[in-house]
XYZ file of N, CA and C in Angstrom:
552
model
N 58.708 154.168 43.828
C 58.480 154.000 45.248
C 59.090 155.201 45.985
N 58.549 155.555 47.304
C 58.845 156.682 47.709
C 59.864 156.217 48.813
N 61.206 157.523 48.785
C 62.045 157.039 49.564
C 61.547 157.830 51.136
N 61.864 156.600 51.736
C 61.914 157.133 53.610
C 62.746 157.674 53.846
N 62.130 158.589 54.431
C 63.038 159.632 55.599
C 63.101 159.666 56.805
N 62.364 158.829 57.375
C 62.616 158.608 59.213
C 63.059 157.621 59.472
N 64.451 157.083 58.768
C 65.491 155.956 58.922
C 66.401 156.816 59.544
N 67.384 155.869 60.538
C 68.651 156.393 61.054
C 69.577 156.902 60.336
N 70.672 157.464 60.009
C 71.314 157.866 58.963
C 72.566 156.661 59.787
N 73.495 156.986 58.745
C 74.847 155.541 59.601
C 75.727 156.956 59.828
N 76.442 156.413 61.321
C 77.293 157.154 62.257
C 78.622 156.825 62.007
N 79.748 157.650 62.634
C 81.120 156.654 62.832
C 80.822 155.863 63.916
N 81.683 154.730 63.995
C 81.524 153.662 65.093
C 82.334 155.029 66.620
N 83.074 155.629 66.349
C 83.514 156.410 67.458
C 82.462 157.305 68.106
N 81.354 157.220 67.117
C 80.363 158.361 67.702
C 79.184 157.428 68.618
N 79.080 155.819 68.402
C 78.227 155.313 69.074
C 78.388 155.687 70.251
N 77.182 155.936 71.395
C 77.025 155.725 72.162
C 76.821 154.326 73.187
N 78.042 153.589 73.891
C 77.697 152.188 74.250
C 76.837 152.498 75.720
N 75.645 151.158 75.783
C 74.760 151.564 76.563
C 75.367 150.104 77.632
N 75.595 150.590 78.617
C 75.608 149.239 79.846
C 74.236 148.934 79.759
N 74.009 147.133 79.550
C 72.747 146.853 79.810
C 72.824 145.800 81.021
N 72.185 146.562 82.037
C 72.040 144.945 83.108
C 70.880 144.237 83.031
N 71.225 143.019 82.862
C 70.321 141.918 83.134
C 69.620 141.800 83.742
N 67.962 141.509 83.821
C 66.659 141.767 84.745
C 66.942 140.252 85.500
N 66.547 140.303 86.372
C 66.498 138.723 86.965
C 65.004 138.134 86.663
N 64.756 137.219 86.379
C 63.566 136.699 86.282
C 62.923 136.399 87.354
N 63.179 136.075 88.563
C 62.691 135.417 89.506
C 62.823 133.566 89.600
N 62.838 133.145 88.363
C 63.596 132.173 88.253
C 64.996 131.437 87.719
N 66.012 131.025 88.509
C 67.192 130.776 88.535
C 67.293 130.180 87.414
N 66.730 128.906 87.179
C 67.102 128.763 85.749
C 66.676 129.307 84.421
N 65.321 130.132 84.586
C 65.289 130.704 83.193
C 66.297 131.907 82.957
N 66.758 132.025 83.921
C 68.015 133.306 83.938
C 69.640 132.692 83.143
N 69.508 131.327 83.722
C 70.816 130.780 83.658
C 70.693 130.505 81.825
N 69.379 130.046 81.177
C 69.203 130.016 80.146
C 69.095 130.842 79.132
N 69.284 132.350 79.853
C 68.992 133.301 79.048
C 70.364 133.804 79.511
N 71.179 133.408 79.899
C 72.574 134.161 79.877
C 72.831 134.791 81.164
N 72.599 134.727 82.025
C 72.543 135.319 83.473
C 71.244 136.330 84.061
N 70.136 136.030 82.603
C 69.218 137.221 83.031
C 68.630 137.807 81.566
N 67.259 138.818 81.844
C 66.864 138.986 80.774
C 67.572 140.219 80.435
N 67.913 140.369 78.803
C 68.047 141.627 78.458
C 67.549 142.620 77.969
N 67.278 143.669 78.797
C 66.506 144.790 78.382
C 66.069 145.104 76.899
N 64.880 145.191 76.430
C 64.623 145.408 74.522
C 64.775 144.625 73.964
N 65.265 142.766 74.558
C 64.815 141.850 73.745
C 63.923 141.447 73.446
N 63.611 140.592 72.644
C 62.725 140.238 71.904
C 62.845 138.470 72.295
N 62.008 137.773 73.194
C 62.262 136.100 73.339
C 61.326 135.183 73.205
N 61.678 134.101 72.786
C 60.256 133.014 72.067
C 60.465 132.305 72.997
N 59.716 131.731 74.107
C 59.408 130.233 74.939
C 58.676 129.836 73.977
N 58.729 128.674 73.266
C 58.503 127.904 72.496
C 58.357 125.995 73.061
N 57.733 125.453 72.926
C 56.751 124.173 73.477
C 55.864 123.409 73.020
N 55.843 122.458 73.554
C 54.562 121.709 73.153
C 53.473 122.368 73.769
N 52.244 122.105 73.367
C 51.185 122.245 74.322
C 51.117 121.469 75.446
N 50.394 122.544 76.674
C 50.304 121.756 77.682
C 51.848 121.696 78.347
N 52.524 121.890 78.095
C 53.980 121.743 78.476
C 54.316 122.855 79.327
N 53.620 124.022 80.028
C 54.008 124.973 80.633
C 54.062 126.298 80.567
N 54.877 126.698 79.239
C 54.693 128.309 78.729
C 53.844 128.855 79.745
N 52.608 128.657 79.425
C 51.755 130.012 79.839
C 52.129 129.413 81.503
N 52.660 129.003 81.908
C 52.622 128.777 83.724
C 53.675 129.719 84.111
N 54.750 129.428 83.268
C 56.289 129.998 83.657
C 55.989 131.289 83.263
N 55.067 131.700 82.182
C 55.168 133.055 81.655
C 54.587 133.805 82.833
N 54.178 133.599 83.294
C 52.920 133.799 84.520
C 53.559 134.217 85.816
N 54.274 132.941 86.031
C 55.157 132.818 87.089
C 56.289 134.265 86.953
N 56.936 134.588 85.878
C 57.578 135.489 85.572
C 57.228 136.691 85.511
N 55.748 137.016 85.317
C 55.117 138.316 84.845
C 55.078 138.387 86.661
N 54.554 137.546 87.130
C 54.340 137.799 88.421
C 55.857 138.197 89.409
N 56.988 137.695 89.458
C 58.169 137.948 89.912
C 58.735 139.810 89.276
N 58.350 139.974 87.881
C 58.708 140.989 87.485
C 58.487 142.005 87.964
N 56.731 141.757 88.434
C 55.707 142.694 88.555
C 55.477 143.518 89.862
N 57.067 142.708 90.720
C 57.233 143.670 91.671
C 57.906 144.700 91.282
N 58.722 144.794 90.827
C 59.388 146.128 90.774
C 59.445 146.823 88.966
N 58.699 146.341 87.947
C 58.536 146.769 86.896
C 56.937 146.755 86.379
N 56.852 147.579 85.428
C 55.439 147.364 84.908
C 55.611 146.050 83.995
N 54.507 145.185 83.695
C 54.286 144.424 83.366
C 52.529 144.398 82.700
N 52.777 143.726 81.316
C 51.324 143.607 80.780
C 51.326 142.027 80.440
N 50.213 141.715 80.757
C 50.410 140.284 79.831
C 49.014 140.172 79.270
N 49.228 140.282 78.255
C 48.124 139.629 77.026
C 47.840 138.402 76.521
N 47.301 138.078 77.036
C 46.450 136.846 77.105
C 45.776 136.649 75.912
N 46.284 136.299 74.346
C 45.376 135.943 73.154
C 44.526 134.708 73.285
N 44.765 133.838 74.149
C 44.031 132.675 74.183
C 43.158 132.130 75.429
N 42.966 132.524 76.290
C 42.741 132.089 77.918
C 42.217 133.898 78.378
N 40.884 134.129 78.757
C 40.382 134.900 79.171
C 40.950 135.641 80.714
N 40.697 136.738 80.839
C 41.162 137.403 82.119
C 40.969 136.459 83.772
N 39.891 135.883 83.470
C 39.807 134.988 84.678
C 40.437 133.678 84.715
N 40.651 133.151 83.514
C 41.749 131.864 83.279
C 42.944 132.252 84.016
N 43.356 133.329 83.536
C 44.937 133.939 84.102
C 45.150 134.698 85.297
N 43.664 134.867 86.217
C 43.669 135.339 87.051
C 43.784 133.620 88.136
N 43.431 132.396 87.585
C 43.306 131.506 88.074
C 43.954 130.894 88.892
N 45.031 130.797 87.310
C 46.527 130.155 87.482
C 47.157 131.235 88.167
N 47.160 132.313 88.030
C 48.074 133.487 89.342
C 47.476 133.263 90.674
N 46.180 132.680 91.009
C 45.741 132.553 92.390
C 46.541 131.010 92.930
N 46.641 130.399 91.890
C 47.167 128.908 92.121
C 49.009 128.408 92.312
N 49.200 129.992 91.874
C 50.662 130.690 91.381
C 51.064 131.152 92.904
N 49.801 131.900 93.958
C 50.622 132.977 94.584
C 50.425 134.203 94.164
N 50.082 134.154 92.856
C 50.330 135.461 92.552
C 49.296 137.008 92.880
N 49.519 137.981 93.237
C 48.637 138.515 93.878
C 49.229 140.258 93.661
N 48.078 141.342 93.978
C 48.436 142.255 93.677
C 48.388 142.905 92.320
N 48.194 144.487 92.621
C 47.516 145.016 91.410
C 48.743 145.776 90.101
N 50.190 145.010 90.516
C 50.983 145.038 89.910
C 51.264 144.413 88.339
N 50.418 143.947 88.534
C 50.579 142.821 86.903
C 49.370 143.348 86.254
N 49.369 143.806 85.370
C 48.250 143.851 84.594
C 48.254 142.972 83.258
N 46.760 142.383 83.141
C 46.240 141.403 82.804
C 45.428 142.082 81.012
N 45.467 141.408 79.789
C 44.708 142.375 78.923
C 44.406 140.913 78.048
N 42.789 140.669 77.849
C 42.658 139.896 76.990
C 42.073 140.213 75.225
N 43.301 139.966 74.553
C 42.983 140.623 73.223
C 43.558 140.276 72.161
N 43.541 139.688 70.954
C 44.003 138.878 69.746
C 44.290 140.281 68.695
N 44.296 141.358 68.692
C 44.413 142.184 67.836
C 45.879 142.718 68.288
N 46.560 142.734 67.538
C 48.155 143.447 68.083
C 48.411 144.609 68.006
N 47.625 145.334 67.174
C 47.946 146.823 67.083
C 47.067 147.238 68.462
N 45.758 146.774 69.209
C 45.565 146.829 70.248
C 46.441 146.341 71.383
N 47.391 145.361 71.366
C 47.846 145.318 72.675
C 49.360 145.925 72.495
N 49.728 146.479 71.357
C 50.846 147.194 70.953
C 51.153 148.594 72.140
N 49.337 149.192 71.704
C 49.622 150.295 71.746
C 48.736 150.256 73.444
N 48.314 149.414 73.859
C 47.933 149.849 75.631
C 49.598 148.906 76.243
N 50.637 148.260 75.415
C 51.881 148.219 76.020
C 52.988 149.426 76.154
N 52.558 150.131 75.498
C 53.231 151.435 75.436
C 53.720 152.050 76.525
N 55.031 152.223 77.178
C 55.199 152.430 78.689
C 55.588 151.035 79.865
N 55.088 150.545 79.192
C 55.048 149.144 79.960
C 56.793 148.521 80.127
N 57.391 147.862 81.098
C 58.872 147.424 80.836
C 58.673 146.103 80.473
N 57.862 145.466 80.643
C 57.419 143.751 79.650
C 56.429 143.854 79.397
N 56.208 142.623 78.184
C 55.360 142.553 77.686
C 55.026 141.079 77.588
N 54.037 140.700 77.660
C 53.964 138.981 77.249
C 52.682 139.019 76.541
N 53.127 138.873 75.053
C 52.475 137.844 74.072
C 52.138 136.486 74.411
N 51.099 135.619 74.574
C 50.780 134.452 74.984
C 49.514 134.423 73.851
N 49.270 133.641 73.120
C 50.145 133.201 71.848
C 50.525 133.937 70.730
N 51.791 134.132 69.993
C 51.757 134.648 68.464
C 50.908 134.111 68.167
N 50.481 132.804 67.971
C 49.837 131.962 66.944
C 48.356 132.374 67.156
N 47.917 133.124 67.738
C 46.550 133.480 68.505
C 46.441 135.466 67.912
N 47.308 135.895 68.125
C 47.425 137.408 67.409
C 47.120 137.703 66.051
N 47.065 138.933 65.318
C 46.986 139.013 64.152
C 47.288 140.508 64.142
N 47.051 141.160 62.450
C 47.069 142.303 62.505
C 45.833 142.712 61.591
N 45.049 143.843 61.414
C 43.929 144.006 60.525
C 44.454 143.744 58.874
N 45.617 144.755 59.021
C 46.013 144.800 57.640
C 46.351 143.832 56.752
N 46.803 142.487 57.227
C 46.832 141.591 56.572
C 46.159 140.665 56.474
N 45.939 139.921 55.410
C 45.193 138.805 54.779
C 45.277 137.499 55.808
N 44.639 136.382 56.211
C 45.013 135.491 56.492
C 44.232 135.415 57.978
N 44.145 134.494 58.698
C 43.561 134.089 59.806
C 44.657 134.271 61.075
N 44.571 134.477 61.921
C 45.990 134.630 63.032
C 46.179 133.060 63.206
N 47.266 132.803 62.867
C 48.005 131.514 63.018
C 48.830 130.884 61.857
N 48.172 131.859 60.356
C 48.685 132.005 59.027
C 50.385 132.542 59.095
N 50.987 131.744 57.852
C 52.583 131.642 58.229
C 52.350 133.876 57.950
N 51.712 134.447 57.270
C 52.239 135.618 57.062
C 51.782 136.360 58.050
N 50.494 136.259 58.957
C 50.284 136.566 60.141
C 51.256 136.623 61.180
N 51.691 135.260 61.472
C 53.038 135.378 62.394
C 54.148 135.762 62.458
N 54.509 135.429 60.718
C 56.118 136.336 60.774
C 56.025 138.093 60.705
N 54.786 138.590 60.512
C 54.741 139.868 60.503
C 54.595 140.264 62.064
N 53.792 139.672 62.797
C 53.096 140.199 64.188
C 54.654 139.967 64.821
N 55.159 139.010 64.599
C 56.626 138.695 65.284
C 57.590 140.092 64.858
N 57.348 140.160 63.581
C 58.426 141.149 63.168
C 58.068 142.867 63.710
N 56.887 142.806 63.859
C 56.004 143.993 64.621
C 56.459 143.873 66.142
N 56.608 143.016 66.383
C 56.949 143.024 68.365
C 58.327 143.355 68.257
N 59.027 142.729 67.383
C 60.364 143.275 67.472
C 60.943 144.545 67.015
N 60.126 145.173 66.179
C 60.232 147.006 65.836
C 60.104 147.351 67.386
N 58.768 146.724 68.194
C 58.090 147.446 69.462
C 59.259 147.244 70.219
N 59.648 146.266 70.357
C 61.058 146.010 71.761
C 61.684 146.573 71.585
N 62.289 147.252 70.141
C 63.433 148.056 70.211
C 63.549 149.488 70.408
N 61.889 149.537 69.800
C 61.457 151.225 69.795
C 61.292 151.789 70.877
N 60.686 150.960 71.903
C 59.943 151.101 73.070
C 60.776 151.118 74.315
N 62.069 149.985 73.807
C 62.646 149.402 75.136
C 61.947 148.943 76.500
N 61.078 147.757 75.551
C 60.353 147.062 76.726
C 60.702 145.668 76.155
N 60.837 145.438 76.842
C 61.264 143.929 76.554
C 59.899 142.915 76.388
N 60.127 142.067 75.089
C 58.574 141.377 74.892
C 58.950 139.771 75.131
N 57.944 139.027 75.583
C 58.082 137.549 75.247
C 56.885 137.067 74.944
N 57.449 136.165 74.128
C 56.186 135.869 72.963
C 56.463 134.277 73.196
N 55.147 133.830 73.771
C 55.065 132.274 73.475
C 54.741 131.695 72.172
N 55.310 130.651 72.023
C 55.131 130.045 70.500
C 55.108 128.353 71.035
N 53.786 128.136 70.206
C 53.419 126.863 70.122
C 54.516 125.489 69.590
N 54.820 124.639 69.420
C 55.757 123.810 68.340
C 54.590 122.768 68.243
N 54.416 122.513 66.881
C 53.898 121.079 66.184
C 54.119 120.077 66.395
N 53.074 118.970 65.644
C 53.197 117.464 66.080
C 55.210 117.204 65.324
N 55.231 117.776 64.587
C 56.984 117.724 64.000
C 58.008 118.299 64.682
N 57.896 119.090 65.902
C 58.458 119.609 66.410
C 59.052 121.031 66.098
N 58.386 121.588 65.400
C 59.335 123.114 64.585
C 58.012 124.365 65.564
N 58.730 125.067 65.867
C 57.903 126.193 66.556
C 56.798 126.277 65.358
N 55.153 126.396 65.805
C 54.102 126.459 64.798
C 54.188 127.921 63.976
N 54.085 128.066 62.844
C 54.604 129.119 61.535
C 55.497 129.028 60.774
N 56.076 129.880 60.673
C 57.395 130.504 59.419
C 58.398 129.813 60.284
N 59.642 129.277 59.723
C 60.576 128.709 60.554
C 61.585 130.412 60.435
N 61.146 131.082 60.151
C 61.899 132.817 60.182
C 61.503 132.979 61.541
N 60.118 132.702 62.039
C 60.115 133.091 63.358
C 61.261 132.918 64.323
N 61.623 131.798 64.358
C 63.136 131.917 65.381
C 64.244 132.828 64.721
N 64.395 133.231 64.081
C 65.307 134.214 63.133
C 65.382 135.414 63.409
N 63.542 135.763 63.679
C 63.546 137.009 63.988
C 64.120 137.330 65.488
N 64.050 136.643 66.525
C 63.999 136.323 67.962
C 65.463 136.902 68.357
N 65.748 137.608 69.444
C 67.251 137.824 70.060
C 67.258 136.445 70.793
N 66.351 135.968 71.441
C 66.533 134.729 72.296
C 65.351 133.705 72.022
């Protein structure tokens, strides 16, 4: 096997550079209070739910609060551009600040997030990638596309949130690694 060469090499801890990170406000008080006083820049976070239970409202609600003063994409894998233009009319939400992208391929909404300071995945379970085997919603589909958003949040420093479905059993729908992979 061939060894990589565009890995970090390891530093002294005296040579890190520490980065102050402030906390984004969400626009809503308690998803802030739940996330620790606020979002943190280059995380990676699962809203996770039943169906029907909200996600895509709050995600919405949030893309829209963000989308004043940051770029914002939200990708819509499941609910077409006018679904989400719906619920933002029913939201308030308004203005050519939020951009809207409907698309189930991740290396497509990877790479038109590029630049972007959020990102919203709405559903993992709805994404995929070409390269792998399996239908998007397949346990190796998700823990990879998950593990792919989280290379992107860190590489990118855009912060992603990724809705995730939970089952009639209650376990977020996929790999139970998916919460593993997650900062929040």
């Amino acid at each position: 096997k061939a060894k990589r060469t565009d890995y970090q090499k390891p530093i002294k801890l005296s040579q890190v550079r520490q980065e102050k990170l402030s906390r984004i406000k969400s626009g809503i008080e308690e998803l802030d209070t739940v996330l620790g006083g606020g979002i943190v820049p280059s995380s990676l976070v699962l809203i996770g739910g039943d169906p029907g239970i909200g996600k895509s409202t709050l995600m919405t609600q949030v893309a829209g609060s963000l989308s004043k003063n940051l770029k914002v994409l939200y990708a819509s894998a499941e609910e077409s551009q006018a679904q989400v233009k719906l619920r933002c009319d029913r939201l308030g939400i308004t203005g050519d600040s939020l951009m809207l992208m409907n698309e189930t391929c991740l290396d497509n909404i990877i790479d038109e997030a590029d630049g972007y300071d959020v990102l919203i995945v709405d559903s993992i379970q709805a994404v995929y990638l070409n390269e792998l085997n399996g239908s998007s919603g397949s346990v190796g589909q998700v823990k990879e596309c998950a593990s792919r958003l989280m290379r992107f949040a860190k590489s990118s420093k855009t912060t992603v949130f990724i809705v995730g479905h939970v089952t009639k059993e209650g376990a977020i729908a996929g790999p139970k690694v998916l919460e593993h992979i997650m900062d929040t």
